[in-house]
Short mmCIF file of C-alpha atoms in Angstrom, two decimals:
data_model
loop_
_atom_site.label_atom_id
_atom_site.label_comp_id
_atom_site.label_asym_id
_atom_site.label_seq_id
_atom_site.Cartn_x
_atom_site.Cartn_y
_atom_site.Cartn_z
CA UNK A 1 -94.01 -60.15 79.13
CA UNK A 2 -93.15 -59.48 82.76
CA UNK A 3 -89.44 -59.36 81.89
CA UNK A 4 -90.16 -56.73 79.23
CA UNK A 5 -92.21 -54.62 81.65
CA UNK A 6 -89.46 -54.84 84.28
CA UNK A 7 -86.83 -53.90 81.68
CA UNK A 8 -88.80 -50.83 80.55
CA UNK A 9 -89.58 -49.90 84.18
CA UNK A 10 -85.90 -49.90 85.16
CA UNK A 11 -84.63 -48.12 82.03
CA UNK A 12 -83.59 -44.59 83.06
CA UNK A 13 -82.19 -43.31 79.77
CA UNK A 14 -85.28 -41.23 78.98
CA UNK A 15 -85.35 -39.63 82.39
CA UNK A 16 -82.31 -37.48 81.72
CA UNK A 17 -83.84 -36.16 78.48
CA UNK A 18 -86.99 -35.21 80.35
CA UNK A 19 -84.96 -33.49 83.06
CA UNK A 20 -83.05 -31.49 80.44
CA UNK A 21 -86.32 -30.45 78.78
CA UNK A 22 -87.75 -29.21 82.09
CA UNK A 23 -84.52 -27.39 82.90
CA UNK A 24 -84.47 -25.73 79.47
CA UNK A 25 -88.06 -24.56 79.99
CA UNK A 26 -87.12 -23.02 83.34
CA UNK A 27 -84.13 -21.24 81.81
CA UNK A 28 -86.24 -19.84 78.96
CA UNK A 29 -88.83 -18.59 81.45
CA UNK A 30 -86.17 -16.94 83.61
CA UNK A 31 -84.54 -15.25 80.61
CA UNK A 32 -87.91 -13.98 79.37
CA UNK A 33 -88.77 -12.61 82.82
CA UNK A 34 -85.37 -10.92 83.13
CA UNK A 35 -85.77 -9.43 79.67
CA UNK A 36 -89.18 -8.02 80.58
CA UNK A 37 -87.80 -6.48 83.78
CA UNK A 38 -84.73 -5.01 82.13
CA UNK A 39 -86.52 -3.77 79.02
CA UNK A 40 -87.34 -0.41 80.57
CA UNK A 41 -91.09 -0.45 80.08
CA UNK A 42 -93.93 -1.23 82.42
CA UNK A 43 -94.52 -1.00 86.13
CA UNK A 44 -91.79 -3.49 87.04
CA UNK A 45 -88.99 -2.12 84.87
CA UNK A 46 -85.56 -1.77 86.38
CA UNK A 47 -85.63 2.00 85.94
CA UNK A 48 -88.96 2.30 87.76
CA UNK A 49 -87.78 0.07 90.59
CA UNK A 50 -84.60 2.10 91.19
CA UNK A 51 -86.50 5.39 90.88
CA UNK A 52 -88.94 4.24 93.56
CA UNK A 53 -86.08 3.12 95.82
CA UNK A 54 -84.27 6.45 95.42
CA UNK A 55 -87.44 8.42 96.14
CA UNK A 56 -88.05 6.35 99.27
CA UNK A 57 -84.47 6.87 100.47
CA UNK A 58 -84.56 10.62 99.78
CA UNK A 59 -87.96 11.05 101.45
CA UNK A 60 -86.91 9.12 104.56
CA UNK A 61 -83.65 10.96 105.23
#
């Protein structure tokens, strides 16, 4: 029984699958966030951000 527990404890094949699953979740989250920013709607849209930057630059010159 102890040999079986040690064998399962040292087996690292499943670790890489778990790492890929976590990485895929991070990528999906990043793509969804980028899509929301670039979609052109809302307070944090790319258009709104650049408009605010341009207004700040023009007002401070």
